[in-house]
Amino acid sequence: MQKQCKCGAAMSIRLRTVIYQNKVEIENVPIFSCESCSRSEVFPEVKPELTGLIGTLGGTPEKQQLLFNEVSEIAHLMMKATEKNRAADSVEMIIDERINELLDLLLLAQSLCDEPWSEDLRKRLSQIAKHSLTVQDF
Ligand SMILES: [Zn+2]
């Protein structure tokens, strides 16, 4: 998946660590970066989840490390797709597997009447559904 940088070179996407206020390390954030001018920008599709996560930290966060792939299904799927032992599997297969996994968990959450958990799982499923057209490019 590529995008053109303002300088004209191609930007490539990879998972990187974002540092917030010099204290919080957010790992595995999909970032576009340009090798020729070093410009980088957050993958637009994950911005809502990233700003939401940063919003929960408040103005004076403690020093900590967060895994973005735990809140963003896009980052999770990108990680899965780049794991060496999954190299032979298609991205569609990985996405299908994750959807099935989330649906199983959703059934479990609903049978336990765990509403916050169900809501979280529904949000994750909608993240995948929303991006199912773009995710195949990873
Ligand atoms: Zn550039």
XYZ file of N, CA, C and O and ligand atoms in Angstrom:
553
model
N 0.845 -1.189 0.000
C 0.000 0.000 0.000
C 0.881 1.240 0.000
O 1.725 1.394 0.865
N 0.678 2.110 -0.955
C 1.530 3.279 -1.065
C 0.744 4.553 -1.273
O -0.414 4.540 -1.652
N 1.391 5.643 -1.014
C 0.768 6.953 -1.131
C 1.872 7.882 -1.594
O 3.036 7.661 -1.295
N 1.499 8.939 -2.331
C 2.543 9.838 -2.794
C 2.796 10.962 -1.795
O 1.868 11.592 -1.298
N 4.068 11.192 -1.505
C 4.468 12.250 -0.581
C 4.395 13.600 -1.297
O 4.430 13.659 -2.518
N 4.346 14.670 -0.516
C 4.348 16.017 -1.113
C 5.603 16.279 -1.945
O 5.592 17.072 -2.866
N 6.718 15.605 -1.587
C 7.965 15.803 -2.327
C 7.981 15.019 -3.638
O 8.911 15.133 -4.427
N 6.961 14.180 -3.845
C 6.889 13.438 -5.093
C 7.305 11.976 -4.987
O 6.969 11.165 -5.839
N 8.039 11.627 -3.921
C 8.459 10.239 -3.747
C 7.305 9.402 -3.188
O 6.308 9.950 -2.714
N 7.444 8.080 -3.260
C 6.397 7.210 -2.731
C 6.572 7.030 -1.226
O 7.684 6.907 -0.731
N 5.465 7.051 -0.492
C 5.518 6.803 0.945
C 5.092 5.366 1.177
O 4.181 4.874 0.529
N 5.745 4.708 2.127
C 5.318 3.349 2.416
C 4.783 3.280 3.837
O 5.104 4.110 4.684
N 3.947 2.269 4.061
C 3.294 2.169 5.365
C 3.956 1.083 6.198
O 4.299 0.020 5.692
N 4.217 1.401 7.463
C 4.685 0.366 8.376
C 4.243 0.697 9.793
O 3.778 1.793 10.069
N 4.366 -0.322 10.661
C 3.967 -0.121 12.054
C 5.121 0.492 12.827
O 6.229 -0.033 12.825
N 4.861 1.646 13.463
C 5.916 2.318 14.200
C 5.442 2.753 15.580
O 4.261 2.702 15.883
N 6.407 3.171 16.386
C 6.074 3.630 17.727
C 5.884 5.144 17.719
O 6.721 5.869 17.190
N 4.772 5.591 18.285
C 4.495 7.020 18.387
C 4.716 7.425 19.846
O 4.249 6.756 20.754
N 5.480 8.493 20.058
C 5.720 8.960 21.424
C 4.839 10.169 21.692
O 4.866 11.136 20.926
N 4.048 10.103 22.750
C 3.149 11.201 23.095
C 3.669 11.914 24.335
O 3.923 11.268 25.361
N 3.870 13.212 24.243
C 4.367 14.042 25.348
C 5.642 13.507 25.990
O 5.845 13.656 27.201
N 6.492 12.906 25.193
C 7.758 12.331 25.660
C 7.609 11.285 26.744
O 8.586 10.901 27.386
N 6.409 10.820 27.000
C 6.189 9.892 28.110
C 5.520 8.603 27.688
O 5.845 7.538 28.193
N 4.565 8.722 26.809
C 3.784 7.545 26.456
C 4.256 6.990 25.112
O 4.280 7.715 24.119
N 4.647 5.732 25.126
C 5.034 5.086 23.871
C 3.858 4.279 23.376
O 3.386 3.380 24.053
N 3.375 4.627 22.199
C 2.269 3.872 21.608
C 2.860 3.051 20.463
O 3.302 3.590 19.452
N 2.893 1.738 20.685
C 3.539 0.867 19.696
C 2.584 0.379 18.631
O 1.388 0.289 18.850
N 3.162 0.018 17.491
C 2.421 -0.588 16.374
C 1.353 0.307 15.757
O 0.249 -0.129 15.468
N 1.691 1.571 15.580
C 0.779 2.494 14.902
C 1.118 2.507 13.403
O 2.283 2.683 13.040
N 0.114 2.277 12.541
C 0.389 2.330 11.099
C 0.719 3.765 10.663
O -0.092 4.671 10.850
N 1.909 3.953 10.134
C 2.384 5.279 9.747
C 2.896 5.233 8.303
O 3.624 4.314 7.937
N 2.525 6.239 7.533
C 3.110 6.391 6.202
C 4.403 7.159 6.367
O 4.428 8.190 7.050
N 5.497 6.707 5.752
C 6.703 7.522 5.818
C 7.402 7.565 4.475
O 7.289 6.660 3.648
N 8.102 8.681 4.276
C 8.790 8.924 3.020
C 10.276 8.755 3.254
O 10.832 9.374 4.160
N 10.915 7.889 2.459
C 12.338 7.669 2.676
C 13.182 8.799 2.115
O 14.309 9.010 2.520
N 12.633 9.566 1.181
C 13.488 10.592 0.599
C 13.503 11.890 1.412
O 14.527 12.531 1.522
N 12.365 12.282 2.040
C 12.410 13.521 2.834
C 12.080 13.299 4.305
O 11.979 14.243 5.070
N 11.873 12.033 4.701
C 11.598 11.673 6.106
C 10.281 12.184 6.674
O 10.073 12.168 7.875
N 9.395 12.665 5.809
C 8.099 13.093 6.291
C 7.305 11.859 6.711
O 7.433 10.799 6.109
N 6.503 11.999 7.763
C 5.654 10.864 8.093
C 4.290 11.332 8.553
O 4.139 12.454 9.024
N 3.301 10.487 8.361
C 1.961 10.831 8.818
C 1.202 9.570 9.210
O 1.456 8.487 8.694
N 0.289 9.751 10.148
C -0.512 8.619 10.619
C -1.454 8.163 9.503
O -2.043 8.991 8.806
N -1.558 6.870 9.335
C -2.487 6.293 8.369
C -3.897 6.838 8.687
O -4.396 6.651 9.798
N -4.526 7.568 7.729
C -5.786 8.269 8.038
C -6.885 7.384 8.637
O -7.624 7.819 9.504
N -6.955 6.124 8.200
C -8.016 5.231 8.668
C -7.955 4.930 10.167
O -8.941 4.490 10.747
N -6.776 5.088 10.779
C -6.669 4.755 12.210
C -6.691 6.004 13.100
O -6.622 5.895 14.313
N -6.794 7.178 12.471
C -6.772 8.417 13.270
C -7.854 8.469 14.352
O -7.575 8.897 15.468
N -9.108 8.053 14.049
C -10.121 8.116 15.119
C -9.737 7.283 16.353
O -9.904 7.734 17.475
N -9.189 6.083 16.121
C -8.801 5.235 17.257
C -7.599 5.816 17.995
O -7.514 5.756 19.212
N -6.665 6.404 17.236
C -5.465 6.977 17.862
C -5.822 8.218 18.682
O -5.384 8.355 19.831
N -6.647 9.096 18.125
C -7.017 10.293 18.889
C -7.875 9.899 20.094
O -7.757 10.503 21.162
N -8.704 8.863 19.932
C -9.505 8.377 21.056
C -8.612 7.859 22.181
O -8.827 8.160 23.360
N -7.579 7.107 21.806
C -6.654 6.546 22.794
C -5.903 7.669 23.517
O -5.792 7.668 24.749
N -5.411 8.633 22.755
C -4.684 9.754 23.348
C -5.615 10.568 24.252
O -5.213 11.016 25.327
N -6.882 10.677 23.837
C -7.870 11.395 24.636
C -8.064 10.799 26.030
O -8.334 11.506 26.985
N -7.887 9.479 26.147
C -8.073 8.824 27.443
C -6.876 9.061 28.375
O -6.944 8.764 29.557
N -5.758 9.561 27.828
C -4.539 9.720 28.637
C -4.562 10.995 29.478
O -3.859 11.092 30.480
N -5.350 11.979 29.058
C -5.407 13.243 29.795
C -4.205 14.121 29.494
O -3.350 13.771 28.690
N -4.143 15.265 30.143
C -3.107 16.250 29.850
C -1.734 15.917 30.416
O -0.710 16.311 29.860
N -1.691 15.192 31.523
C -0.402 14.858 32.141
C -0.300 13.351 32.365
O -0.473 12.858 33.475
N -0.034 12.629 31.280
C -0.012 11.169 31.380
C 1.209 10.645 32.140
O 2.244 11.295 32.194
N 1.040 9.474 32.750
C 2.149 8.747 33.373
C 3.010 8.154 32.267
O 2.540 7.926 31.163
N 4.277 7.882 32.604
C 5.141 7.192 31.664
C 4.581 5.776 31.472
O 4.337 5.070 32.449
N 4.330 5.400 30.248
C 3.762 4.072 30.004
C 3.925 3.647 28.546
O 4.310 4.441 27.692
N 3.654 2.383 28.324
C 3.743 1.814 26.987
C 2.384 1.234 26.615
O 1.796 0.506 27.397
N 1.892 1.580 25.443
C 0.599 1.058 25.018
C 0.759 0.320 23.698
O 1.634 0.644 22.898
N -0.095 -0.666 23.490
C -0.061 -1.394 22.219
C -1.271 -0.966 21.389
O -2.409 -1.279 21.729
N -0.994 -0.243 20.320
C -2.087 0.280 19.502
C -2.893 -0.851 18.855
O -4.091 -0.717 18.641
N -2.222 -1.974 18.584
C -2.935 -3.093 17.962
C -4.024 -3.671 18.865
O -4.879 -4.409 18.412
N -3.999 -3.319 20.165
C -5.068 -3.793 21.047
C -6.342 -2.964 20.910
O -7.415 -3.415 21.285
N -6.223 -1.734 20.406
C -7.433 -0.921 20.216
C -7.823 -0.790 18.755
O -8.969 -0.519 18.445
N -6.871 -0.975 17.855
C -7.165 -0.809 16.441
C -7.122 -2.136 15.707
O -6.099 -2.817 15.670
N -8.256 -2.497 15.125
C -8.300 -3.744 14.358
C -7.419 -3.665 13.118
O -6.855 -4.660 12.679
N -7.290 -2.465 12.549
C -6.452 -2.294 11.363
C -4.996 -2.608 11.715
O -4.315 -3.360 11.006
N -4.529 -2.059 12.847
C -3.157 -2.324 13.278
C -2.986 -3.798 13.610
O -1.967 -4.415 13.279
N -4.008 -4.382 14.243
C -3.955 -5.811 14.581
C -3.817 -6.664 13.315
O -2.990 -7.560 13.244
N -4.641 -6.353 12.321
C -4.600 -7.125 11.076
C -3.291 -6.913 10.323
O -2.764 -7.843 9.710
N -2.747 -5.693 10.389
C -1.459 -5.453 9.730
C -0.360 -6.261 10.392
O 0.527 -6.795 9.740
N -0.425 -6.354 11.731
C 0.559 -7.158 12.445
C 0.459 -8.619 12.043
O 1.437 -9.278 11.776
N -0.792 -9.111 12.024
C -1.036 -10.506 11.631
C -0.498 -10.783 10.235
O 0.127 -11.806 9.990
N -0.799 -9.854 9.325
C -0.429 -10.064 7.932
C 1.085 -10.061 7.729
O 1.585 -10.625 6.766
N 1.827 -9.422 8.663
C 3.266 -9.359 8.482
C 4.018 -10.401 9.300
O 5.229 -10.509 9.214
N 3.284 -11.198 10.106
C 3.952 -12.268 10.857
C 4.523 -13.281 9.873
O 3.871 -13.647 8.907
N 5.738 -13.720 10.173
C 6.420 -14.607 9.228
C 5.664 -15.899 8.959
O 5.555 -16.338 7.829
N 5.101 -16.486 10.014
C 4.429 -17.770 9.802
C 3.089 -17.636 9.078
O 2.443 -18.619 8.759
N 2.657 -16.385 8.837
C 1.424 -16.189 8.098
C 1.690 -15.757 6.659
O 0.753 -15.450 5.930
N 2.953 -15.713 6.284
C 3.307 -15.181 4.974
C 2.576 -15.875 3.823
O 2.286 -15.260 2.806
N 2.263 -17.164 4.015
C 1.625 -17.906 2.932
C 0.112 -17.681 2.882
O -0.535 -17.999 1.899
N -0.457 -17.132 3.957
C -1.902 -16.927 3.988
C -2.282 -15.606 3.327
O -1.553 -14.631 3.428
N -3.430 -15.585 2.703
C -3.853 -14.327 2.101
C -4.407 -13.415 3.189
O -4.839 -13.862 4.248
N -4.384 -12.126 2.916
C -4.914 -11.158 3.875
C -6.407 -11.410 4.111
O -6.902 -11.316 5.228
N -7.116 -11.799 3.031
C -8.545 -12.097 3.170
C -8.763 -13.206 4.196
O -9.693 -13.164 4.992
N -7.885 -14.209 4.155
C -8.014 -15.341 5.063
C -7.814 -14.884 6.509
O -8.531 -15.284 7.423
N -6.821 -14.013 6.700
C -6.529 -13.491 8.031
C -7.698 -12.650 8.549
O -8.098 -12.744 9.706
N -8.282 -11.850 7.639
C -9.429 -11.019 8.034
C -10.636 -11.891 8.384
O -11.281 -11.691 9.411
N -10.912 -12.893 7.535
C -12.032 -13.799 7.803
C -11.883 -14.461 9.160
O -12.826 -14.574 9.931
N -10.654 -14.918 9.431
C -10.377 -15.601 10.681
C -10.634 -14.674 11.873
O -11.212 -15.073 12.875
N -10.190 -13.422 11.736
C -10.370 -12.449 12.819
C -11.854 -12.125 13.014
O -12.333 -12.003 14.138
N -12.601 -12.004 11.906
C -14.036 -11.731 12.017
C -14.724 -12.883 12.753
O -15.524 -12.662 13.656
N -14.354 -14.111 12.396
C -14.950 -15.266 13.069
C -14.616 -15.282 14.560
O -15.464 -15.566 15.397
N -13.367 -14.941 14.851
C -12.924 -14.896 16.241
C -13.736 -13.851 17.033
O -14.205 -14.112 18.146
N -13.912 -12.667 16.415
C -14.667 -11.598 17.086
C -16.134 -11.972 17.249
O -16.756 -11.670 18.269
N -16.693 -12.643 16.240
C -18.096 -13.055 16.340
C -18.283 -14.090 17.449
O -19.261 -14.038 18.195
N -17.336 -15.012 17.582
C -17.393 -15.997 18.670
C -17.365 -15.296 20.028
O -18.122 -15.628 20.930
N -16.457 -14.315 20.152
C -16.341 -13.567 21.403
C -17.610 -12.765 21.675
O -18.046 -12.661 22.821
N -18.207 -12.236 20.596
C -19.427 -11.447 20.759
C -20.562 -12.330 21.291
O -21.306 -11.926 22.187
N -20.658 -13.542 20.756
C -21.676 -14.467 21.254
C -21.453 -14.771 22.731
O -22.387 -14.818 23.524
N -20.192 -14.965 23.085
C -19.841 -15.249 24.472
C -20.196 -14.055 25.364
O -20.832 -14.211 26.411
N -19.798 -12.858 24.912
C -20.070 -11.649 25.698
C -21.566 -11.455 25.895
O -22.028 -11.108 26.984
N -22.336 -11.725 24.829
C -23.785 -11.556 24.938
C -24.406 -12.589 25.856
O -25.326 -12.294 26.605
N -23.865 -13.820 25.821
C -24.424 -14.851 26.686
C -24.095 -14.569 28.158
O -24.786 -15.019 29.054
N -23.025 -13.786 28.381
C -22.673 -13.397 29.752
C -23.334 -12.077 30.153
O -23.117 -11.571 31.246
N -24.145 -11.526 29.211
C -24.785 -10.220 29.424
C -23.767 -9.142 29.766
O -24.023 -8.248 30.567
N -22.576 -9.250 29.189
C -21.529 -8.264 29.433
C -21.633 -7.169 28.364
O -21.046 -7.280 27.288
N -22.406 -6.137 28.676
C -22.703 -5.107 27.688
C -21.473 -4.288 27.243
O -21.264 -4.095 26.046
N -20.617 -3.846 28.191
C -19.420 -3.096 27.736
C -18.534 -3.915 26.798
O -18.002 -3.410 25.812
N -18.374 -5.198 27.111
C -17.548 -6.061 26.270
C -18.194 -6.237 24.890
O -17.530 -6.129 23.859
N -19.507 -6.488 24.873
C -20.225 -6.635 23.598
C -20.051 -5.388 22.739
O -19.803 -5.473 21.533
N -20.177 -4.230 23.394
C -20.061 -2.963 22.683
C -18.662 -2.810 22.075
O -18.496 -2.403 20.925
N -17.639 -3.169 22.858
C -16.262 -3.102 22.377
C -16.075 -4.008 21.159
O -15.473 -3.620 20.157
N -16.628 -5.216 21.230
C -16.492 -6.159 20.120
C -17.234 -5.671 18.871
O -16.737 -5.804 17.759
N -18.402 -5.078 19.090
C -19.139 -4.533 17.940
C -18.347 -3.413 17.261
O -18.318 -3.322 16.039
N -17.688 -2.577 18.077
C -16.866 -1.508 17.505
C -15.715 -2.079 16.683
O -15.391 -1.583 15.614
N -15.098 -3.144 17.213
C -13.981 -3.766 16.494
C -14.450 -4.333 15.157
O -13.798 -4.183 14.130
N -15.614 -5.006 15.203
C -16.158 -5.564 13.960
C -16.454 -4.457 12.952
O -16.199 -4.617 11.763
N -16.961 -3.330 13.446
C -17.288 -2.268 12.488
C -16.023 -1.615 11.932
O -15.999 -1.154 10.809
N -14.938 -1.609 12.727
C -13.667 -1.099 12.184
C -13.235 -1.936 10.985
O -12.770 -1.420 9.988
N -13.388 -3.250 11.109
C -12.981 -4.127 10.003
C -13.913 -3.944 8.820
O -13.484 -3.800 7.680
N -15.215 -3.915 9.098
C -16.199 -3.806 8.018
C -15.999 -2.522 7.225
O -16.028 -2.521 6.007
N -15.757 -1.428 7.961
C -15.565 -0.139 7.317
C -14.381 -0.135 6.360
O -14.371 0.535 5.369
N -13.353 -0.908 6.725
C -12.113 -0.828 5.967
C -11.845 -2.058 5.127
O -10.766 -2.240 4.617
N -12.841 -2.921 4.984
C -12.569 -4.168 4.275
C -12.141 -3.946 2.838
O -11.492 -4.785 2.238
N -12.473 -2.795 2.277
C -12.063 -2.528 0.903
C -10.605 -2.101 0.809
O -9.925 -2.429 -0.137
N -10.125 -1.361 1.838
C -8.754 -0.861 1.758
C -7.765 -1.857 2.354
O -6.624 -1.881 1.959
N -8.234 -2.691 3.280
C -7.321 -3.549 4.010
C -6.650 -4.583 3.107
O -5.555 -5.029 3.359
N -7.300 -4.896 1.995
C -6.712 -5.892 1.100
C -5.402 -5.432 0.439
O -4.672 -6.232 -0.117
N -5.119 -4.152 0.525
C -3.877 -3.648 -0.079
C -2.643 -3.847 0.783
O -1.549 -3.597 0.328
N -2.806 -4.249 2.034
C -1.648 -4.356 2.923
C -0.640 -5.383 2.449
O -0.970 -6.452 2.068
Zn 8.865 13.002 0.807
